[in-house]
Tab-separated table of C-alpha atoms and ligand atoms in Angstrom:
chain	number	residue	atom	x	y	z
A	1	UNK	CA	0.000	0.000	0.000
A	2	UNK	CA	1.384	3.168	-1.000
A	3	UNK	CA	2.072	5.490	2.157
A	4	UNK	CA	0.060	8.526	3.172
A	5	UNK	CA	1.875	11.380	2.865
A	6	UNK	CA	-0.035	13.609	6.110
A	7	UNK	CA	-0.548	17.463	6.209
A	8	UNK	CA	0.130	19.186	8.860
A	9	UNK	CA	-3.217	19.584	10.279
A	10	UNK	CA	-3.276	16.071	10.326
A	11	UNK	CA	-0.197	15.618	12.117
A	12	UNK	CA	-0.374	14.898	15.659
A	13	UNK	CA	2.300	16.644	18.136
A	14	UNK	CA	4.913	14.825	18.490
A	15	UNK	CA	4.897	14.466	14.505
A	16	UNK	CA	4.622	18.293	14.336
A	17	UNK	CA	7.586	18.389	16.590
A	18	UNK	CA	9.884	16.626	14.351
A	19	UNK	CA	8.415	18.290	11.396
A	20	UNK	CA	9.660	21.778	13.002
A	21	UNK	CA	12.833	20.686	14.017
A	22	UNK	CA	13.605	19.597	10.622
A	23	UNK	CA	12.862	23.133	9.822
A	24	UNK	CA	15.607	23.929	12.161
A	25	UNK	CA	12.868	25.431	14.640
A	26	UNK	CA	13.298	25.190	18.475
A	27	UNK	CA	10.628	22.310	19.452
A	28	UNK	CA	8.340	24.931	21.612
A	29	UNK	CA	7.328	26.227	18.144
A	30	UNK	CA	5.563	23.217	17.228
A	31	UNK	CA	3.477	23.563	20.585
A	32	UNK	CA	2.531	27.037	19.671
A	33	UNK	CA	2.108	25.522	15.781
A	34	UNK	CA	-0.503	22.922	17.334
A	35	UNK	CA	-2.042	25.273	19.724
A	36	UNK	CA	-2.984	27.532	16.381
A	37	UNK	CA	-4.248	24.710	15.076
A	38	UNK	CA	-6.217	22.484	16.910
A	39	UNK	CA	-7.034	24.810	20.136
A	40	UNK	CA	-7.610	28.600	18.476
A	41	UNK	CA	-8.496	27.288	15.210
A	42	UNK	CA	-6.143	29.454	12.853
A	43	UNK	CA	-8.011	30.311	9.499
A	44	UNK	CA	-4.408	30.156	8.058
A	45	UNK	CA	-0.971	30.890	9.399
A	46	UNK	CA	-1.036	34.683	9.011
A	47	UNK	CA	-3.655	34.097	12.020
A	48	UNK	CA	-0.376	32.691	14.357
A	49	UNK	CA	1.340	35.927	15.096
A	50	UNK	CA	3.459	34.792	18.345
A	51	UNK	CA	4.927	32.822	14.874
A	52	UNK	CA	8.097	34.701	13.279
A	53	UNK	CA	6.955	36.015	9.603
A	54	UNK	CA	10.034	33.966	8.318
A	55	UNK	CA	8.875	30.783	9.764
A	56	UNK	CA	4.901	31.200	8.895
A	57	UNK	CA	6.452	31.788	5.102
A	58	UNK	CA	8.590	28.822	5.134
A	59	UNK	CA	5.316	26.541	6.580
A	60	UNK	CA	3.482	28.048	3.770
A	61	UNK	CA	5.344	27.016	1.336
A	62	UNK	CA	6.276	23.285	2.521
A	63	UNK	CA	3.048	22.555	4.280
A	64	UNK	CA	-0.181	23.700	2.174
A	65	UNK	CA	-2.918	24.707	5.327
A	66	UNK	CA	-6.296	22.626	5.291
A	67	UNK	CA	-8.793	24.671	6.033
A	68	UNK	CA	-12.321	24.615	4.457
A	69	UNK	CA	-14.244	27.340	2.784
A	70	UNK	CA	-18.151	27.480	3.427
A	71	UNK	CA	-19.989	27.988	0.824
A	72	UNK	CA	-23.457	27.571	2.182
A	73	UNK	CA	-25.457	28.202	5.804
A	74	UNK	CA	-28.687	27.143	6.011
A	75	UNK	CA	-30.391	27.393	9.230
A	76	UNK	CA	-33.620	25.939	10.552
A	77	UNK	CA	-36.508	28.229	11.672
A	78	UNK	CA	-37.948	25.250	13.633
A	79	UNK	CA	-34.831	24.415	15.726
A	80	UNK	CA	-31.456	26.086	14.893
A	81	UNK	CA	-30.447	23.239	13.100
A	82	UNK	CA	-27.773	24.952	10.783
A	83	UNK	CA	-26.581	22.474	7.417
A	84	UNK	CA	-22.810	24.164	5.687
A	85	UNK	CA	-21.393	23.184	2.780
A	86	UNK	CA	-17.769	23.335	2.824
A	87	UNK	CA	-15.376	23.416	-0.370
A	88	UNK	CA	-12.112	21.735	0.153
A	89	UNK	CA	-8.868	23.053	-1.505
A	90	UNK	CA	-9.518	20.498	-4.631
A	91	UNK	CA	-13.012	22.024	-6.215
A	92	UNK	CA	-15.111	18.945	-3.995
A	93	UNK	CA	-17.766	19.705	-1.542
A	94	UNK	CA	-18.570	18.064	1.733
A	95	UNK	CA	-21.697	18.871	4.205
A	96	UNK	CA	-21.505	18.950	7.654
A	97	UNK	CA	-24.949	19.530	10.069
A	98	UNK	CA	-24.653	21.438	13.708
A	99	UNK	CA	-27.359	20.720	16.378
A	100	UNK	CA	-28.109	22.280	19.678
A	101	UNK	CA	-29.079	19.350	22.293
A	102	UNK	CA	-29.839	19.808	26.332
A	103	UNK	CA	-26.744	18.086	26.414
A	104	UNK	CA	-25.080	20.496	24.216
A	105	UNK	CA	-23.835	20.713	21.029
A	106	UNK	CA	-23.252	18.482	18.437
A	107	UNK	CA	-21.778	18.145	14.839
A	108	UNK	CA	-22.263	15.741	12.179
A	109	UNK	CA	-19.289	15.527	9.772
A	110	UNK	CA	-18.677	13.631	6.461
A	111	UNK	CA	-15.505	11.029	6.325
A	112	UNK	CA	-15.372	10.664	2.120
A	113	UNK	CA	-16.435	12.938	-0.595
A	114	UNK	CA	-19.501	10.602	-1.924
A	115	UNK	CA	-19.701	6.598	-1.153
A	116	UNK	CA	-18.952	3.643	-2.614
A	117	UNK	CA	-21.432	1.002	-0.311
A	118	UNK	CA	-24.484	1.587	-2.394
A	119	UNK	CA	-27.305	2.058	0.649
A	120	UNK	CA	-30.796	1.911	-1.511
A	121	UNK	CA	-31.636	4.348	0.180
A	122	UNK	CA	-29.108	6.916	0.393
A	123	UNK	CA	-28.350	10.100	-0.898
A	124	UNK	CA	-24.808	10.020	-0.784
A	125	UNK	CA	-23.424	7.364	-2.374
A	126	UNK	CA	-25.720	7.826	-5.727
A	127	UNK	CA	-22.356	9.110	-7.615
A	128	UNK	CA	-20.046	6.878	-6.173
A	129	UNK	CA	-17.015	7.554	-4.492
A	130	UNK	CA	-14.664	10.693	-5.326
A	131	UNK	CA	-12.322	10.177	-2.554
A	132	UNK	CA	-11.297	9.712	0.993
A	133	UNK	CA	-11.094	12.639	3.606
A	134	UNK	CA	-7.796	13.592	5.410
A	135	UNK	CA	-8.310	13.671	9.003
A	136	UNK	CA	-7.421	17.519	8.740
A	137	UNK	CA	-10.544	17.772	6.257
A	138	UNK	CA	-12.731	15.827	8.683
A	139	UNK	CA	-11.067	18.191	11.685
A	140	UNK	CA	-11.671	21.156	9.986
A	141	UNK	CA	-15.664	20.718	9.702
A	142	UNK	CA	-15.865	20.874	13.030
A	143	UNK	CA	-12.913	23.846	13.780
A	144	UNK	CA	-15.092	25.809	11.004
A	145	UNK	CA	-18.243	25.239	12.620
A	146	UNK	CA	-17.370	26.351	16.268
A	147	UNK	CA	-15.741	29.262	14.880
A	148	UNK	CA	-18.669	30.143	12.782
A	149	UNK	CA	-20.870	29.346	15.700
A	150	UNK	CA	-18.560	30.838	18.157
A	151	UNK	CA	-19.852	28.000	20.602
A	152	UNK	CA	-18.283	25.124	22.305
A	153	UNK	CA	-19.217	21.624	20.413
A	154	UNK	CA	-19.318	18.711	23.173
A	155	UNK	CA	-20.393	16.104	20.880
A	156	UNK	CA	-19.446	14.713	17.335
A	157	UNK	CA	-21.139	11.953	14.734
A	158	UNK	CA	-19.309	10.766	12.010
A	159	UNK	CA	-22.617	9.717	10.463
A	160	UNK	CA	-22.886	12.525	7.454
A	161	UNK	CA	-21.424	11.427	3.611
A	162	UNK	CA	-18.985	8.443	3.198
A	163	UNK	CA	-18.464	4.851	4.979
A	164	UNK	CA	-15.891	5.559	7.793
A	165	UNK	CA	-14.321	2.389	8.614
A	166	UNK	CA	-13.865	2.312	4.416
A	167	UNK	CA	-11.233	5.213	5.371
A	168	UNK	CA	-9.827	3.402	8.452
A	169	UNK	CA	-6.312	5.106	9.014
A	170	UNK	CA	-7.552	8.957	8.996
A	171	UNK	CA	-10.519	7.993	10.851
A	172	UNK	CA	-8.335	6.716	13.153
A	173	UNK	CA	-5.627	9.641	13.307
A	174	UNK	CA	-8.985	12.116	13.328
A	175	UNK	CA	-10.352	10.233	16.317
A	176	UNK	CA	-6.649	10.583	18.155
A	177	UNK	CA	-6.657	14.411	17.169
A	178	UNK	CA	-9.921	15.626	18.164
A	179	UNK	CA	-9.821	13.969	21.209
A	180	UNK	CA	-6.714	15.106	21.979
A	181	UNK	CA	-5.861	16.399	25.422
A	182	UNK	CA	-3.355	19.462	23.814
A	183	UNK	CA	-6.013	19.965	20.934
A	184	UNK	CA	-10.029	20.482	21.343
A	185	UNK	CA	-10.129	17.929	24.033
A	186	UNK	CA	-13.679	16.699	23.267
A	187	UNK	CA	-14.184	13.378	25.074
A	188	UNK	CA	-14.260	10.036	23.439
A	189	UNK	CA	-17.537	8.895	24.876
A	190	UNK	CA	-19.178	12.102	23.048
A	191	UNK	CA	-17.992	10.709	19.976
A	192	UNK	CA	-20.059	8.098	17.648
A	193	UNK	CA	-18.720	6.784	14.370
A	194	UNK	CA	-21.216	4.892	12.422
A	195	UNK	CA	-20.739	2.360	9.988
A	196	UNK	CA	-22.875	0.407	7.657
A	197	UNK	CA	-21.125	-2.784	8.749
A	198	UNK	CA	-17.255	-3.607	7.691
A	199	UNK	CA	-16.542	-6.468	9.917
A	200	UNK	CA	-12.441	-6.787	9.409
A	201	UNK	CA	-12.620	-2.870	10.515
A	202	UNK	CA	-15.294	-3.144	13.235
A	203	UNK	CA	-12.657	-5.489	14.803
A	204	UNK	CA	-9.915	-3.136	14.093
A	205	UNK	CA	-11.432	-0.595	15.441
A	206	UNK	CA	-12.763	-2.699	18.734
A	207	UNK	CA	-8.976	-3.780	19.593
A	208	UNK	CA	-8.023	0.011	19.386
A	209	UNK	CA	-9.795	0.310	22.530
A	210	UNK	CA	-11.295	3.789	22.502
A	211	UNK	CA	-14.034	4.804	24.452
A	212	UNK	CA	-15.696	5.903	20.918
A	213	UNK	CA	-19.590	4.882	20.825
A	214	UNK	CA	-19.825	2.562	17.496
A	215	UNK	CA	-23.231	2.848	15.746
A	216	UNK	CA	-24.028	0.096	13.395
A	217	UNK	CA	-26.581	0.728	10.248
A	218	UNK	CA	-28.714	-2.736	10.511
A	219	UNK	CA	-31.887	-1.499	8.711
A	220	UNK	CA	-33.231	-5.016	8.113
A	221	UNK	CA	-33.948	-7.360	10.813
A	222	UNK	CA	-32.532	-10.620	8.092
A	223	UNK	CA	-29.974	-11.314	5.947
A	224	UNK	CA	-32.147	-11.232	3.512
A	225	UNK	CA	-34.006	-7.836	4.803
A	226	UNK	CA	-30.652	-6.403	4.650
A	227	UNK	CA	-29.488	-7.805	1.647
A	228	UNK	CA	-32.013	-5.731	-0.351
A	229	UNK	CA	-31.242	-2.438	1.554
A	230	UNK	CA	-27.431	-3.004	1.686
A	231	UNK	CA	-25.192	-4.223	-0.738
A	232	UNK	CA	-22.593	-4.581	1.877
A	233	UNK	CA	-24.775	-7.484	3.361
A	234	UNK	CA	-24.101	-9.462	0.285
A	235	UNK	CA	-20.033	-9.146	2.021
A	236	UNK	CA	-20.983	-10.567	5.086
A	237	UNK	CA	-23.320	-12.424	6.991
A	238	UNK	CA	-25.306	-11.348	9.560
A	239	UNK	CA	-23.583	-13.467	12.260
A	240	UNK	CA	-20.452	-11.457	11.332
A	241	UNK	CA	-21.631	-8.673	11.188
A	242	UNK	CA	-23.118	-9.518	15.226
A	243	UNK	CA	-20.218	-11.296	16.232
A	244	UNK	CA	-18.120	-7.968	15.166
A	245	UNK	CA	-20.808	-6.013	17.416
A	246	UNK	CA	-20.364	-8.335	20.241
A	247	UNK	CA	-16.464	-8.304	19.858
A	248	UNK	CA	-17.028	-4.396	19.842
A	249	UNK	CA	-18.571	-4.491	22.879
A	250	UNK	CA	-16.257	-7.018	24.629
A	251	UNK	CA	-13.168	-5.328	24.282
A	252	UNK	CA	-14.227	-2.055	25.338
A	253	UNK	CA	-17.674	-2.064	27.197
A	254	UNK	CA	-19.045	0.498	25.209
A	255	UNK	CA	-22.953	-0.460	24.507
A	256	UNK	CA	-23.502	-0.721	20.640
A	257	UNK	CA	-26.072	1.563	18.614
A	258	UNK	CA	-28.144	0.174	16.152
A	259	UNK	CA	-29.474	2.372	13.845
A	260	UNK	CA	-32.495	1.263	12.089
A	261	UNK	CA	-34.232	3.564	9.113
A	262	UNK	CA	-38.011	2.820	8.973
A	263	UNK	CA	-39.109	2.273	5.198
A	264	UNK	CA	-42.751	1.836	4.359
A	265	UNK	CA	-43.340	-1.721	3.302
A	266	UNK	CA	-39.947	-2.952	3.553
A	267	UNK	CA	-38.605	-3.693	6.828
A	268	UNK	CA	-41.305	-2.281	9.378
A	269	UNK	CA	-43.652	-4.483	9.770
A	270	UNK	CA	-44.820	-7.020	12.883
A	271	UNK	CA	-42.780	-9.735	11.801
A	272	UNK	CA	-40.063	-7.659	11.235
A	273	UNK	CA	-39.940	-6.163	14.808
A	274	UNK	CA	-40.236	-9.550	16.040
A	275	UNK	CA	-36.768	-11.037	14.169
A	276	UNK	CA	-35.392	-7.511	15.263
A	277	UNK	CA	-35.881	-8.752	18.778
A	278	UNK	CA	-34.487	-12.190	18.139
A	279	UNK	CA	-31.557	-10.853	16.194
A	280	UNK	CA	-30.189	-8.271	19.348
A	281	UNK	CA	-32.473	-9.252	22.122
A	282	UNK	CA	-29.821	-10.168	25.067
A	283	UNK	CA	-27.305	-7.628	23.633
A	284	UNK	CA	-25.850	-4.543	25.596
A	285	UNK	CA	-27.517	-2.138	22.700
A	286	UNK	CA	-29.627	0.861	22.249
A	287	UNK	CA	-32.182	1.123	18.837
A	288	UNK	CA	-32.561	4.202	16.953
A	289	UNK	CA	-35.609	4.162	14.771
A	290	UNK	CA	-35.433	6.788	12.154
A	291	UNK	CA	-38.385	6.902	10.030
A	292	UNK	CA	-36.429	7.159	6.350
A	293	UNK	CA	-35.934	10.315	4.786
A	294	UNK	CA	-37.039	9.887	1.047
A	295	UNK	CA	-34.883	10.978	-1.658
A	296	UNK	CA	-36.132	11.769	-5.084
A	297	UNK	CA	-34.214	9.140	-6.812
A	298	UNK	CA	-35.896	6.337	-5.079
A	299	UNK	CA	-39.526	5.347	-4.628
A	300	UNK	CA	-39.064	4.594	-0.926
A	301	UNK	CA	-41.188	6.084	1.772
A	302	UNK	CA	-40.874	6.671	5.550
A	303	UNK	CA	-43.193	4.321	7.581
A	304	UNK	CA	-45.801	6.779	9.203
A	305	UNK	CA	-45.749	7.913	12.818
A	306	UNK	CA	-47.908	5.748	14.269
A	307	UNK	CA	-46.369	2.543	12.746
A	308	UNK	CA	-43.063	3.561	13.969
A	309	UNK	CA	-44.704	3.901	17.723
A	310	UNK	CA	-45.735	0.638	17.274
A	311	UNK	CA	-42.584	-0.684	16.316
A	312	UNK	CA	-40.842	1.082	19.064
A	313	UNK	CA	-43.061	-0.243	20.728
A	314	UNK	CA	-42.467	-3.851	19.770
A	315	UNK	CA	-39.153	-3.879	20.991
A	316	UNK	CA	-39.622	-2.434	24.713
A	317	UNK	CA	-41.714	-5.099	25.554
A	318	UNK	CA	-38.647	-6.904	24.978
A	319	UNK	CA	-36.678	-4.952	27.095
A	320	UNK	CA	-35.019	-3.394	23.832
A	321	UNK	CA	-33.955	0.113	24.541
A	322	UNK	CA	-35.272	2.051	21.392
A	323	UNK	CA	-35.770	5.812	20.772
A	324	UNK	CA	-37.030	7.588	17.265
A	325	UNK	CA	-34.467	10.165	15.964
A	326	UNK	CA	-36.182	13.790	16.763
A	327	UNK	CA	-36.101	14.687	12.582
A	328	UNK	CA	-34.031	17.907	13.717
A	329	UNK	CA	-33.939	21.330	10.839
A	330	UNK	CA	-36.622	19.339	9.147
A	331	UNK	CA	-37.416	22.898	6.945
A	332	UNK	CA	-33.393	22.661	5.930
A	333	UNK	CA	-32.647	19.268	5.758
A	334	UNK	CA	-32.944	16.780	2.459
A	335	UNK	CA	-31.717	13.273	2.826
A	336	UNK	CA	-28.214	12.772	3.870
A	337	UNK	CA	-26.035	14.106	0.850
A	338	UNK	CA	-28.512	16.142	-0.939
A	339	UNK	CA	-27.230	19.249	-0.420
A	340	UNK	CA	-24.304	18.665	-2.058
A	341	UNK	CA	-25.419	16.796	-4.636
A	342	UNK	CA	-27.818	19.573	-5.309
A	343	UNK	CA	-24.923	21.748	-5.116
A	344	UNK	CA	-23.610	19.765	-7.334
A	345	UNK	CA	-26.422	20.207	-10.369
A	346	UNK	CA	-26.205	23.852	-10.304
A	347	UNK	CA	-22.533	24.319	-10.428
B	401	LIG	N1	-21.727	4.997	6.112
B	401	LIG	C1	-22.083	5.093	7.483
B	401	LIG	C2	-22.329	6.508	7.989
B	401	LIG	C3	-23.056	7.483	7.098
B	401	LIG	S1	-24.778	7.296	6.912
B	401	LIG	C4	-23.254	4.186	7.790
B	401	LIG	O1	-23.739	3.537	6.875
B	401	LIG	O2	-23.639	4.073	8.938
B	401	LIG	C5	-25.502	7.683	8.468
B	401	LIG	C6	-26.822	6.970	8.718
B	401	LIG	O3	-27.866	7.535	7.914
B	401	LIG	C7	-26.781	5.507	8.362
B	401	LIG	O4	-27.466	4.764	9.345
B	401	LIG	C8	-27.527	5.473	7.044
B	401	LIG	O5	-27.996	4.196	6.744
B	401	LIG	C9	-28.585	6.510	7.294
B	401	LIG	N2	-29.247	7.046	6.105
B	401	LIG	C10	-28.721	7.332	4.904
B	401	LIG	N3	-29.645	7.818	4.064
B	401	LIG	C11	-30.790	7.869	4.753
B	401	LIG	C12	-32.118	8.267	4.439
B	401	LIG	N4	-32.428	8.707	3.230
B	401	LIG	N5	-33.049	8.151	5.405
B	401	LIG	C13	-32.739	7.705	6.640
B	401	LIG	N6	-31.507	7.308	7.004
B	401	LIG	C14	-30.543	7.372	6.066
């Protein structure tokens, strides 16, 4: 595998350290370097002015600075919900959502420009993939965002465009960064990475360790269910893909989410909920129901309110912990990915 060359936004300290020195730089500069970066969230070097000019010149020119451009705002009336669009340096686009919670704030960032797994009913991988996100790029939707915000951000989802665990080493390096104790600091337990089910990297990632919430995208109760939704499911079997949930859970005794999008006619009715059951009943799991967003390229429909009750229903009797997703900046929000690929058509 060819080796990843990383930015410097990527890098974490003790890489930025050597980078300096190589620059012939005492060491303390890369502390102030990183403290730009990752705690005041320089715009661009010009920004670090306890930085000699010489020195931000000579970064410029050997270490291009990630930092993304919005293009779009769009905020909701009903809720504050606020959707950007972000360019990166190359011409590609990437959305990331900000939501206000009791429990405070929380961003939703992309890992890839588009998506290669092919979810029926999903937004963002209709074009495919373009390419993976350095962890900088992923970083730098949330530094953006509490700048733009100007408010402290306590909680993150990697749940917006792309399959992280199919961009497993700067997922990994963005995890380490942001929840770095010289950088933003924000805790690994307010951190969920969902994935729609890559069992080699669901291991991976358990052995790592973290305290990092894993959410897994089940959406049918079957292999079969899934099979239709999922083309990933026709990679692995359900028992994997449990087993991997299990393992997850084992190594670091964080309680596994499974996220579960409600589609009219598909996968919501009785029996359904009852195979649901059977499938994670036992397991140390929460359910999130999310009645499906439609997308225009699809005939699918969300199952109506009071079926998704009922379903919700369904599984506490079984002692299944289950919520439904509050739809949050409903007036701003398409399906996941929309906005860019709207974006996308006009430009
Ligand atoms: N690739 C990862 C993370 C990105 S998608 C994953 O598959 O989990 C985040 C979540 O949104 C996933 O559960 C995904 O299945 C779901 N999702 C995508 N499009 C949706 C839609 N139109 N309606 C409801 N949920 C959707």
């Amino acid at each position: 595998m060819e080796k990843e060359v990383f930015d410097i936004k990527s890098m974490t300290l003790p890489e930025v350290k050597l980078a300096v020195e190589a620059m012939g730089e005492k060491s303390f500069r890369a502390k102030q370097l990183y403290e730009w970066m990752h705690v005041k969230l320089a715009r661009d070097y010009d920004e670090m002015t306890n930085l000699p000019k010489s020195l931000r010149e000579r970064l410029l020119e050997k270490y291009p600075y990630t930092s993304l451009r919005e293009v779009t705002v769009q905020t909701s009336k009903l809720d504050g919900t606020r959707k950007y669009l972000f360019a990166l340096a190359d011409g590609n686009y990437v959305e990331s959502v900000w939501m206000q919670y009791h429990h405070g704030n929380s961003v939703c960032i992309s890992s890839q420009v588009g998506c290669r797994m092919g979810c029926r009913f999903c937004a963002s991988t209709l074009d495919g993939l373009e390419r993976n996100l350095a962890p900088s790029e992923m970083l730098d939707q949330i530094y953006a965002i509490s700048r733009h915000t100007g408010e402290r951000i306590s909680n993150v989802v990697v749940m917006g465009t792309g399959e992280p665990l199919d961009n497993y080493e700067n997922l990994l390096r963005f995890l380490q960064l942001i929840s770095d104790e010289n950088g933003l600091n924000i805790s690994q337990r307010n951190i969920t990475v969902s994935t729609c089910g890559i069992v080699e990297n669901m291991r991976r990632l358990a052995d790592e360790k973290l305290q990092i919430t894993l959410a897994l995208s089940l959406h049918g109760s079957t292999q079969e269910k899934r099979q239709e939704l999922m083309p990933i499911a026709n990679k692995y079997a359900m028992e994997q893909v449990m087993d991997a949930c299990r393992y997850y859970f084992e190594q670091t005794g964080r309680r596994i989410t499974f996220e579960y999008s409600l589609v009219g006619g598909v996968n919501d009715t009785e029996a359904d909920a009852e195979n649901l059951c059977k499938l994670i009943g036992g397991l140390n799991c929460h359910v999130n129901l999310i009645p499906v967003n439609p997308i225009k390229e699809r005939e699918y429909t969300a199952t109506e309110r009071r079926k998704v009750l009922l379903f919700q229903n369904r599984l506490e009797k079984k002692h299944i912990n289950a919520t439904v997703r509050r739809e949050m900046g409903r007036d701003i929000d398409g399906a996941c990915g929309q906005l860019r690929r709207r974006f996308g058509d006009l430009n």
